[in-house]
Amino acid sequence: MIGNLCFTIFVFFVLIFTIIAATYEPDDPLFHPSTQITNFLTSTSNATFRSDITVAKTGEDFATPNQTVVSSFINITDVDTSSFENAADIAAQSTDCDVGPDTPIQCSDPEVFHLLMKSAIEHFKDIHFYKFGKAVPGSNDTSCDMAWRFRPKEGKTASFYKDYRRFVISRSENCTLSVVSIGEYHSGVNARKRKRNQKPGFEKKPDSGTIQVVGETVNDTLPVVESEKAFRHGKYLLYTNGGDRCKSMNHYLWSFLCALGEAQYLNRTLVMDLSICLSSMYTSSHQDEEGKDFRFYFDFEHLKESASVLDQGQFWSDWNKWQKQDRLNLYLVEDFRVTPMKLAEVKETLIMRKFGSVEPDNYWYRVCEGETESVVQRPWHLIWKSKRLMDIVSSIASRLNWDYDAVHVVRAEKAKNKELWPHLDTDTQPEAILSSLRDKIEEGRKLYIATDEPDTSFFDPLKDKYTTHFLDDYKDLWDEQSDWYRETMKLNNGVAVEFDGYMRISVDTEVFYRGKKQIETFNDLTSDCKDGVNTCTSSS
Ligand SMILES: *[C@@H]1O[C@H](CO)[C@@H](O)[C@H](O)[C@H]1NC(C)=O
Ligand SMILES: *[C@@H]1O[C@H](CO)[C@@H](O)[C@H](O)[C@H]1NC(C)=O
Ligand SMILES: *[C@@H]1O[C@H](CO)[C@@H](O)[C@H](O)[C@H]1NC(C)=O
Ligand SMILES: *[C@@H]1O[C@H](CO)[C@@H](O)[C@H](O)[C@H]1NC(C)=O
Ligand SMILES: *[C@@H]1O[C@H](CO)[C@@H](O)[C@H](O)[C@H]1NC(C)=O
Ligand SMILES: *[C@@H]1O[C@H](CO)[C@@H](O)[C@H](O)[C@H]1NC(C)=O
Ligand SMILES: *[C@@H]1O[C@H](CO)[C@@H](O)[C@H](O)[C@H]1NC(C)=O
């Protein structure tokens, strides 16, 4: 009886996903459901779904960096050293250099600026520099802070990164300046500039083609409607209820982007719920956890700057204030089969799509199926990963000087399940990893190990050949003293935020992707298939 029911549900899922596969693939080349779906269809168990804790792909993963921009980094030969040499010459000519070694360093002096740029370019060999900010005074008379924009030399991702560091400078007897030391990642806090003031409000012209800059200050305050007049003239779309809550992050995005796509198609402001439910698959309590903020995981600043969105709370309070006197109307849609095209002529201020309680017809993404598919595009470029999380990634990579190799070791539940992954356990034993890496990664290299193995001492034998690094070595980046902790707590109304399972996987994976060499578990370490026996496809 139960078995039958399970099978029915299974068939149901297969059916839905077949439909998705059939209808979504051609129009959304950014998303590749086909491989996931093939894996799922050929999988012999329900383990596939339960173990789908992969990091959701977002817009910046699909963006290809503009080669013109990427190749226009600042070469050391571009840093004009002539004025610096002239200054030194002049100093040398004047027999007694008239400033003593104790005179404060003038950070605004071009000579100092050139010196700092030159030493930064020489010191950080594995990154390319794109822009230097002015040098400003540091903590005392002998230090200066300077900011710059960079990318890793071997980076595949489209993002830029911002760093600002503290330089300690010394002046010798004959007035020559030299850099004594360069501080750690983001140590030059005086050179950290606030971003240009954003315009308040929520109606935005679509803007694409911008690139995420990790390390900039984040301002992701909720947008506000300035006036009753602006509110009255707005048109809104709101999705409510449905079965999408507490599902995997991939499911969440797939549905959310459908709503956002429809709002863009209808030229309406999307009224969204920033409070999301984190699925038990990512939580340490193994329970679904409500009350997580969209901004913990995604870049809301980018979203609000490039699309018209409003938070539900703000919207309803304005609606209740003004709905009666302004005679604002609501148009309710309770059937997902009512296409966006049919709603194009609706004049009501608010279109509210209400979803039922029966899965899978109550999934938001069903709105975007069928003929809608060719009309409404999912705006992937609007969704980026949280800059706060990416800043942790950037900090880790910077501490490793952007010069490390990485190996991804999947173990945990899969290694225990010999039926589906017969060789995984043996293939991911430290000795087996060492022998797999022998021809691939040189001895002595820094090796970042991204893994779900909770006991990292398991990998101790690798220390004979490599300097190993794990996510937990960088705990200070999210502990109580960290920027991340302080900022997320502020977002969360003063309540501390747990660095949860999704964040961990997300950061671990992103650090892995920034390694110079990347060795995967499946294909590289083992010939077992990612989703269990006989699920290997040529593309995964
Ligand atoms: C599928 O899930 C059910 C319930 O969660 C479990 O009892 C069963 O063993 C699973 N089947 C397989 C093949 O893993
Ligand atoms: C790349 O950037 C350059 C300079 O900003 C711009 O002129 C060019 O159109 C861009 N190319 C693409 C494909 O966006
Ligand atoms: C940077 O300068 C070096 C030395 O002059 C030169 O060989 C190299 O091609 C330059 N690279 C770029 C990207 O301009
Ligand atoms: C100035 O600050 C730098 C960095 O904070 C420090 O290393 C140096 O010792 C300080 N110098 C003096 C004279 O206090
Ligand atoms: C100034 O002194 C430093 C050592 O203190 C020396 O390396 C440098 O060559 C001198 N420069 C000139 C122009 O004399
Ligand atoms: C953040 O942006 C909003 C407008 O979107 C602005 O009103 C607010 O002052 C900004 N906050 C900071 C700290 O810059
Ligand atoms: C949305 O606005 C664009 C440009 O203003 C217009 O071409 C399009 O027809 C509008 N769409 C709807 C559904 O009103």
XYZ file of C-alpha atoms and ligand atoms in Angstrom:
638
model
C 0.000 0.000 0.000
C 2.675 2.477 1.154
C 4.994 1.130 -1.501
C 2.341 1.718 -4.113
C 1.822 5.248 -2.931
C 5.547 5.932 -3.052
C 5.677 4.600 -6.544
C 2.773 6.778 -7.595
C 4.512 9.836 -6.193
C 7.682 8.792 -7.923
C 5.906 8.462 -11.256
C 4.324 11.817 -10.684
C 7.713 13.450 -10.217
C 9.088 11.724 -13.240
C 6.183 13.048 -15.237
C 6.620 16.619 -14.059
C 10.307 16.603 -14.613
C 9.918 15.103 -18.024
C 7.626 17.960 -18.867
C 10.140 20.455 -17.527
C 12.897 18.790 -19.448
C 10.894 18.785 -22.627
C 9.640 22.330 -22.375
C 12.411 24.252 -20.666
C 15.554 23.138 -22.270
C 15.475 24.892 -25.622
C 14.609 28.321 -24.291
C 16.715 28.466 -21.228
C 20.195 27.401 -22.166
C 21.436 28.909 -18.925
C 19.820 26.242 -16.890
C 20.627 22.675 -17.724
C 17.892 20.562 -16.298
C 18.411 17.829 -18.834
C 21.391 16.204 -17.155
C 19.813 16.409 -13.724
C 16.653 14.962 -15.090
C 18.335 12.180 -16.967
C 20.166 11.330 -13.779
C 16.961 11.346 -11.884
C 15.053 9.265 -14.400
C 17.689 6.596 -14.563
C 18.196 6.566 -10.826
C 16.857 3.480 -9.142
C 16.136 5.066 -5.791
C 14.721 8.054 -4.053
C 18.163 8.921 -2.744
C 18.719 11.317 -5.602
C 16.215 13.811 -4.362
C 17.146 13.553 -0.741
C 20.803 14.085 -1.442
C 20.338 17.043 -3.760
C 22.141 19.527 -1.602
C 24.163 21.059 -4.374
C 24.641 24.790 -4.509
C 22.113 26.522 -6.704
C 23.577 28.108 -9.811
C 23.019 31.824 -10.092
C 23.392 34.500 -12.737
C 27.091 35.184 -12.306
C 27.875 31.499 -12.883
C 26.485 31.799 -16.396
C 27.934 35.177 -17.237
C 30.921 35.167 -19.500
C 33.386 37.856 -18.581
C 33.835 40.612 -21.152
C 37.248 39.772 -22.613
C 37.981 43.396 -23.473
C 37.533 44.374 -19.867
C 39.277 41.317 -18.453
C 42.385 41.750 -20.585
C 42.753 45.418 -19.754
C 44.455 44.891 -16.417
C 47.125 47.251 -15.192
C 50.581 46.092 -16.184
C 53.510 46.928 -13.990
C 55.022 48.709 -16.965
C 51.921 50.912 -17.118
C 52.574 52.287 -13.683
C 54.375 55.446 -14.531
C 57.544 55.311 -12.529
C 59.197 58.323 -14.107
C 57.950 60.871 -11.618
C 58.973 58.557 -8.827
C 62.510 58.261 -10.178
C 62.672 62.007 -10.710
C 61.712 62.563 -7.121
C 64.387 60.169 -5.993
C 66.913 61.891 -8.219
C 66.014 65.246 -6.816
C 66.223 63.890 -3.322
C 69.606 62.378 -4.081
C 70.898 65.591 -5.618
C 70.029 67.710 -2.654
C 72.876 66.523 -0.512
C 71.038 66.652 2.748
C 67.508 65.496 2.388
C 65.627 68.045 4.387
C 63.009 65.799 5.929
C 63.988 63.540 8.760
C 63.022 59.881 8.930
C 60.314 60.794 11.416
C 58.420 63.144 9.126
C 54.964 61.763 8.374
C 54.552 59.999 5.051
C 52.323 61.981 2.700
C 50.006 59.288 1.373
C 48.505 61.633 -1.204
C 51.948 62.186 -2.735
C 52.117 60.673 -6.269
C 55.495 59.210 -5.397
C 53.906 57.240 -2.566
C 51.016 56.209 -4.784
C 53.359 54.828 -7.432
C 55.378 53.023 -4.841
C 52.294 51.360 -3.389
C 50.930 50.322 -6.784
C 54.265 48.910 -7.819
C 54.746 46.963 -4.627
C 51.183 45.608 -4.779
C 51.625 44.384 -8.347
C 54.959 42.816 -7.487
C 53.729 41.280 -4.280
C 50.486 39.697 -5.497
C 51.596 37.579 -8.389
C 48.432 35.600 -8.929
C 45.968 38.393 -9.421
C 45.426 41.055 -12.044
C 44.760 44.618 -11.014
C 42.151 46.769 -12.709
C 41.845 49.952 -10.736
C 43.683 51.550 -7.848
C 42.051 53.976 -5.458
C 43.846 56.959 -3.976
C 46.183 56.210 -1.108
C 44.949 57.647 2.166
C 46.538 57.897 5.624
C 46.505 54.637 7.579
C 46.616 54.184 11.333
C 49.673 56.354 11.922
C 52.332 58.526 10.284
C 54.083 55.647 8.585
C 51.191 53.763 7.091
C 48.908 54.339 4.112
C 45.751 52.507 3.017
C 44.948 51.822 -0.616
C 42.114 50.017 -2.384
C 42.043 48.204 -5.696
C 39.889 46.073 -7.895
C 41.222 42.717 -9.029
C 40.538 39.304 -10.507
C 42.482 36.105 -10.055
C 44.745 35.557 -13.067
C 43.312 32.130 -13.711
C 39.754 32.959 -12.793
C 36.873 31.483 -14.687
C 34.191 33.471 -12.917
C 32.983 36.824 -14.149
C 33.212 38.659 -10.831
C 35.629 41.346 -9.795
C 36.918 41.648 -6.260
C 37.752 44.635 -4.147
C 40.553 44.705 -1.649
C 42.019 47.437 0.542
C 45.156 46.981 2.532
C 47.426 48.790 4.926
C 50.993 49.471 3.796
C 53.719 50.289 6.281
C 56.285 52.573 4.670
C 59.730 53.547 5.779
C 61.925 56.413 4.718
C 65.650 55.906 4.630
C 68.334 58.502 5.452
C 68.539 59.613 1.831
C 64.737 59.995 1.594
C 64.031 56.885 -0.494
C 60.755 55.314 0.457
C 60.137 51.612 0.680
C 57.277 49.371 1.645
C 58.034 47.422 4.802
C 54.900 45.326 4.959
C 51.475 44.866 3.435
C 48.551 44.062 5.719
C 46.012 41.286 5.341
C 42.934 41.150 3.139
C 40.696 44.176 3.853
C 43.102 45.647 6.395
C 43.195 49.106 4.810
C 39.859 50.162 6.209
C 40.473 53.874 5.658
C 40.546 53.280 1.907
C 37.237 51.478 1.986
C 34.968 53.886 0.242
C 31.227 53.944 0.547
C 29.449 53.358 -2.678
C 27.739 56.211 -4.465
C 24.398 57.017 -2.964
C 21.697 54.888 -4.399
C 18.464 56.443 -5.477
C 15.644 55.513 -3.154
C 12.479 53.993 -4.529
C 11.534 50.812 -6.215
C 10.677 51.446 -9.863
C 13.721 50.506 -11.829
C 14.705 50.388 -15.436
C 16.017 46.939 -16.223
C 19.760 47.043 -16.172
C 21.941 44.156 -17.180
C 25.563 43.661 -18.072
C 26.915 44.805 -14.755
C 29.401 42.600 -12.988
C 29.414 41.661 -9.352
C 32.175 43.285 -7.341
C 32.848 41.219 -4.240
C 34.170 43.160 -1.270
C 32.291 46.420 -1.833
C 30.192 47.654 1.041
C 26.724 46.204 0.804
C 23.575 48.284 1.093
C 20.638 45.952 0.818
C 18.081 47.872 2.816
C 14.517 47.229 1.755
C 13.202 49.543 -0.953
C 10.549 52.013 0.083
C 7.762 53.715 -1.839
C 8.323 57.432 -1.414
C 4.759 58.591 -1.669
C 1.140 57.669 -1.861
C 1.140 58.970 -5.425
C 3.949 56.635 -6.440
C 2.188 53.755 -4.746
C -1.104 54.505 -6.442
C 0.486 54.596 -9.888
C 2.347 51.346 -9.350
C 1.195 47.973 -10.656
C 2.001 44.922 -8.597
C 2.239 41.171 -8.850
C 2.237 38.929 -5.816
C 2.528 35.155 -5.446
C 1.185 33.616 -2.292
C 0.986 30.175 -0.640
C 1.986 27.110 -2.628
C 4.161 24.092 -2.085
C 7.550 25.651 -2.774
C 8.424 26.456 0.821
C 11.218 24.522 2.481
C 12.220 22.793 -0.750
C 15.781 22.732 -2.057
C 17.406 26.027 -2.997
C 17.294 24.987 -6.647
C 13.564 24.539 -6.423
C 13.213 27.892 -4.675
C 15.105 29.760 -7.387
C 13.357 27.938 -10.194
C 10.018 29.105 -8.791
C 11.088 32.574 -7.692
C 12.553 33.332 -11.102
C 9.296 32.334 -12.720
C 7.452 34.907 -10.599
C 10.099 37.524 -11.328
C 9.963 36.716 -15.033
C 6.212 37.115 -15.081
C 6.432 40.440 -13.234
C 8.921 41.720 -15.799
C 6.771 40.513 -18.650
C 3.746 42.318 -17.185
C 5.778 45.429 -16.329
C 4.749 45.054 -12.736
C 6.592 45.361 -9.449
C 7.097 41.960 -7.868
C 5.971 41.938 -4.283
C 8.215 39.313 -2.743
C 8.565 37.567 0.559
C 12.137 38.026 1.746
C 11.610 35.543 4.494
C 12.462 32.090 3.230
C 12.365 28.632 4.703
C 15.601 26.680 4.707
C 15.050 23.029 3.902
C 16.024 20.449 6.500
C 18.585 19.127 4.013
C 20.774 22.143 4.847
C 20.143 22.654 8.564
C 22.080 21.329 11.528
C 18.813 20.682 13.354
C 17.649 18.497 10.424
C 14.353 20.371 10.589
C 13.033 22.893 8.111
C 13.844 26.327 9.462
C 11.598 29.310 8.802
C 12.570 32.941 9.078
C 15.747 32.943 6.983
C 16.352 36.115 5.027
C 16.726 36.125 1.239
C 19.695 38.424 1.801
C 21.638 35.736 3.680
C 21.956 33.800 0.447
C 21.428 36.172 -2.446
C 22.435 39.649 -3.515
C 19.329 41.697 -2.860
C 21.150 44.943 -3.588
C 21.725 43.814 -7.161
C 18.129 42.643 -7.458
C 16.602 45.875 -6.213
C 18.924 47.965 -8.361
C 18.114 46.112 -11.550
C 14.477 45.112 -11.133
C 11.382 46.531 -9.550
C 10.699 44.634 -6.335
C 9.095 45.385 -2.997
C 8.989 43.499 0.254
C 5.617 42.075 1.234
C 5.598 43.680 4.669
C 6.140 47.144 3.271
C 3.634 46.520 0.511
C 0.796 45.381 2.735
C 1.218 48.248 5.151
C 1.037 50.745 2.263
C -1.864 48.855 0.728
C -3.849 48.917 3.952
C -3.146 52.619 4.345
C -4.162 53.682 0.859
C -6.228 50.953 -0.741
C -9.648 52.300 0.283
C -9.205 55.995 -0.354
C -7.419 55.381 -3.660
C -9.857 52.641 -4.712
C -7.090 50.211 -5.512
C -8.306 46.854 -6.785
C -7.094 43.339 -6.521
C -7.290 40.715 -9.253
C -7.109 37.218 -7.863
C -5.823 34.282 -9.924
C -6.128 30.863 -8.395
C -5.375 28.646 -11.358
C -1.775 28.400 -12.515
C -3.033 27.609 -16.010
C -4.069 31.254 -16.442
C -1.107 32.378 -18.492
C 0.762 35.669 -18.054
C -0.370 36.555 -21.589
C -3.969 36.483 -20.425
C -3.077 38.874 -17.613
C -1.449 41.478 -19.853
C -4.670 43.453 -20.160
C -5.542 43.395 -16.476
C -5.888 46.942 -15.156
C -6.156 46.197 -11.440
C -3.409 47.543 -9.217
C -2.550 44.173 -7.767
C -2.552 40.780 -9.410
C -2.404 38.136 -6.742
C -1.670 34.562 -7.709
C -2.795 32.236 -4.989
C -1.604 28.652 -4.979
C -3.387 25.681 -3.473
C -2.254 22.966 -1.156
C -1.990 20.018 -3.530
C 1.462 19.280 -4.878
C 2.718 19.532 -7.542
C 0.038 21.796 -9.028
C 0.817 24.351 -6.353
C 4.402 24.955 -7.443
C 4.951 28.512 -8.628
C 7.087 27.411 -11.532
C 4.128 25.715 -13.137
C 2.999 29.180 -14.259
C 5.979 29.267 -16.580
C 5.295 25.931 -18.234
C 3.751 25.213 -21.595
C 3.157 28.049 -24.024
C 4.375 30.580 -21.447
C 7.802 29.081 -21.807
C 8.466 30.860 -25.083
C 7.169 34.204 -23.793
C 8.419 34.606 -20.236
C 12.153 34.280 -19.729
C 13.618 33.612 -16.372
C 15.836 36.624 -15.563
C 18.837 34.695 -14.250
C 21.066 37.737 -14.525
C 19.166 39.346 -11.634
C 20.137 36.679 -9.125
C 23.640 36.673 -7.738
C 25.038 34.978 -4.665
C 25.214 36.983 -1.489
C 28.157 39.372 -1.577
C 28.696 38.758 2.124
C 29.170 35.045 1.488
C 31.344 35.707 -1.540
C 33.456 37.996 0.574
C 34.209 35.046 2.855
C 35.205 33.104 -0.260
C 37.426 35.948 -1.374
C 39.016 36.213 2.082
C 39.883 32.526 2.076
C 41.298 32.639 -1.440
C 43.277 35.772 -0.541
C 44.768 34.114 2.515
C 45.851 31.343 0.184
C 47.247 34.071 -2.092
C 44.958 32.839 -4.890
C 47.593 30.195 -5.435
C 46.251 26.816 -4.428
C 44.852 23.634 -5.915
C 41.598 22.130 -4.769
C 40.028 18.736 -4.417
C 36.380 18.028 -3.757
C 35.826 14.924 -1.642
C 32.249 13.711 -1.335
C 31.799 11.154 1.423
C 29.211 11.326 4.205
C 26.041 9.391 3.374
C 27.133 8.391 -0.086
C 30.311 6.644 1.082
C 28.217 4.595 3.502
C 25.815 3.489 0.802
C 27.715 0.665 -0.886
C 24.722 -0.321 -2.941
C 24.625 2.902 -4.927
C 28.247 3.964 -4.636
C 30.192 0.701 -4.370
C 33.698 2.169 -4.699
C 33.288 5.667 -3.319
C 34.391 4.823 0.201
C 37.632 3.131 -0.885
C 38.342 5.679 -3.616
C 38.117 8.560 -1.157
C 40.367 7.065 1.503
C 43.393 9.327 2.020
C 45.800 6.815 0.466
C 43.607 6.494 -2.607
C 43.337 10.282 -2.914
C 47.112 10.612 -2.626
C 47.626 8.189 -5.434
C 44.986 9.905 -7.604
C 46.605 13.278 -7.036
C 50.143 12.085 -7.649
C 50.258 12.966 -11.339
C 47.917 15.880 -11.043
C 49.091 18.070 -8.208
C 52.717 18.763 -7.442
C 54.107 17.913 -4.052
C 54.303 20.809 -1.633
C 51.350 22.715 -3.094
C 48.633 24.278 -0.981
C 45.628 22.002 -1.242
C 42.131 23.133 -0.358
C 39.897 20.174 0.461
C 36.198 20.854 0.015
C 34.379 18.027 1.700
C 31.325 16.883 3.594
C 33.492 14.614 5.756
C 32.977 16.069 9.221
C 36.244 14.786 10.669
C 39.012 16.544 8.794
C 41.744 14.610 10.612
C 40.637 11.811 8.323
C 42.764 13.546 5.674
C 45.900 13.814 7.822
C 47.929 11.438 5.619
C 47.713 14.061 2.859
C 49.809 16.409 4.959
C 52.932 14.454 4.040
C 52.726 15.809 0.530
C 50.569 18.914 0.659
C 49.676 21.759 2.964
C 46.020 21.018 3.508
C 43.322 23.602 4.156
C 39.684 23.153 5.125
C 36.703 25.421 5.447
C 36.810 25.216 9.233
C 40.346 26.608 9.280
C 38.674 29.918 8.445
C 35.997 29.899 11.143
C 37.060 33.367 12.238
C 35.455 34.725 9.065
C 31.970 33.965 10.397
C 32.497 33.847 14.153
C 31.352 36.496 16.591
C 34.156 38.912 15.734
C 33.612 38.767 11.984
C 32.102 41.333 9.629
C 29.766 38.657 8.366
C 28.423 37.985 11.839
C 27.927 41.651 12.624
C 26.244 42.462 9.332
C 23.901 39.479 9.194
C 22.902 40.085 12.789
C 21.989 43.645 11.886
C 19.855 42.380 8.996
C 18.227 39.918 11.346
C 16.996 42.550 13.820
C 19.833 41.998 16.229
C 19.516 38.239 16.423
C 22.669 36.267 15.614
C 22.547 34.258 12.384
C 23.839 30.718 12.196
C 26.352 29.965 9.468
C 24.108 27.201 8.177
C 24.636 24.131 6.046
C 23.726 25.877 2.821
C 26.183 28.688 3.474
C 28.876 26.159 4.290
C 28.355 24.194 1.103
C 28.124 27.396 -0.852
C 31.399 28.846 0.448
C 33.194 25.483 0.329
C 32.184 24.971 -3.294
C 33.089 28.486 -4.370
C 36.533 28.272 -2.776
C 36.975 24.982 -4.610
C 36.082 26.637 -7.934
C 38.776 29.240 -7.393
C 41.544 26.680 -7.087
C 44.085 26.633 -9.905
C 43.583 22.929 -10.411
C 40.274 21.404 -9.472
C 39.927 17.693 -8.838
C 36.355 16.432 -8.545
C 35.199 13.325 -6.701
C 33.174 11.892 -9.527
C 35.197 11.273 -12.669
C 38.511 12.235 -11.065
C 38.720 10.231 -7.846
C 36.198 7.520 -8.505
C 34.410 5.956 -11.419
C 31.214 5.675 -9.392
C 28.404 7.851 -10.677
C 27.342 11.016 -8.939
C 23.792 9.844 -8.423
C 24.361 6.155 -7.878
C 25.078 3.099 -10.011
C 24.306 3.392 -13.707
C 23.467 7.074 -13.576
C 26.612 8.308 -15.291
C 25.968 10.423 -18.333
C 28.576 11.720 -20.684
C 27.808 15.238 -19.560
C 28.107 14.875 -15.821
C 13.098 5.622 -0.157
O 12.596 6.374 0.926
C 11.915 5.609 1.894
C 11.317 6.570 2.900
O 12.064 7.721 3.032
C 12.881 4.623 2.516
O 12.216 3.836 3.482
C 13.422 3.716 1.436
O 14.390 2.832 1.961
C 14.057 4.545 0.326
N 14.446 3.670 -0.769
C 15.714 3.557 -1.162
C 15.966 2.609 -2.271
O 16.644 4.210 -0.671
C 33.148 44.880 -23.472
O 33.537 46.095 -22.868
C 33.877 47.110 -23.803
C 34.444 48.301 -23.037
O 33.696 48.593 -21.903
C 32.650 47.473 -24.628
O 32.972 48.475 -25.569
C 32.166 46.217 -25.345
O 30.970 46.493 -26.039
C 31.931 45.085 -24.348
N 31.649 43.860 -25.077
C 30.601 43.092 -24.815
C 30.468 41.856 -25.624
O 29.797 43.386 -23.944
C 52.935 43.571 -19.600
O 54.276 44.000 -19.734
C 55.173 42.973 -20.136
C 56.560 43.549 -20.124
O 56.619 44.761 -20.757
C 54.765 42.465 -21.511
O 55.626 41.425 -21.900
C 53.340 41.957 -21.434
O 52.898 41.564 -22.721
C 52.407 43.036 -20.915
N 51.089 42.480 -20.754
C 49.980 43.120 -21.076
C 48.718 42.373 -20.910
O 49.972 44.258 -21.494
C 52.037 52.133 12.343
O 51.038 51.181 12.003
C 51.532 49.980 11.475
C 50.364 49.140 11.009
O 49.244 49.315 11.804
C 52.396 49.275 12.509
O 52.907 48.072 11.966
C 53.540 50.195 12.897
O 54.297 49.599 13.918
C 52.996 51.539 13.377
N 54.123 52.435 13.572
C 54.260 53.200 14.661
C 55.429 54.076 14.684
O 53.445 53.158 15.572
C 69.300 55.305 -0.393
O 69.607 54.393 0.638
C 69.217 53.035 0.394
C 69.567 52.197 1.605
O 69.243 52.858 2.751
C 69.921 52.512 -0.850
O 69.474 51.202 -1.137
C 69.582 53.427 -2.015
O 70.307 53.022 -3.168
C 69.920 54.869 -1.700
N 69.447 55.696 -2.795
C 70.163 56.681 -3.314
C 69.522 57.443 -4.433
O 71.231 56.939 -2.895
C 21.157 52.536 1.431
O 20.380 52.845 0.309
C 19.168 53.541 0.616
C 18.434 53.742 -0.684
O 18.231 52.558 -1.358
C 19.506 54.868 1.258
O 18.322 55.552 1.601
C 20.325 54.619 2.523
O 20.724 55.850 3.085
C 21.563 53.793 2.182
N 22.242 53.453 3.404
C 23.550 53.613 3.551
C 24.118 53.213 4.862
O 24.243 54.057 2.656
C 5.724 46.403 -21.005
O 6.427 47.575 -21.413
C 7.030 47.455 -22.677
C 7.846 48.704 -22.941
O 7.327 49.809 -22.284
C 5.944 47.235 -23.751
O 6.541 47.093 -25.016
C 5.165 45.964 -23.408
O 4.107 45.785 -24.300
C 4.614 46.051 -21.986
N 4.044 44.760 -21.646
C 2.845 44.627 -21.149
C 2.398 43.240 -20.892
O 2.126 45.586 -20.894
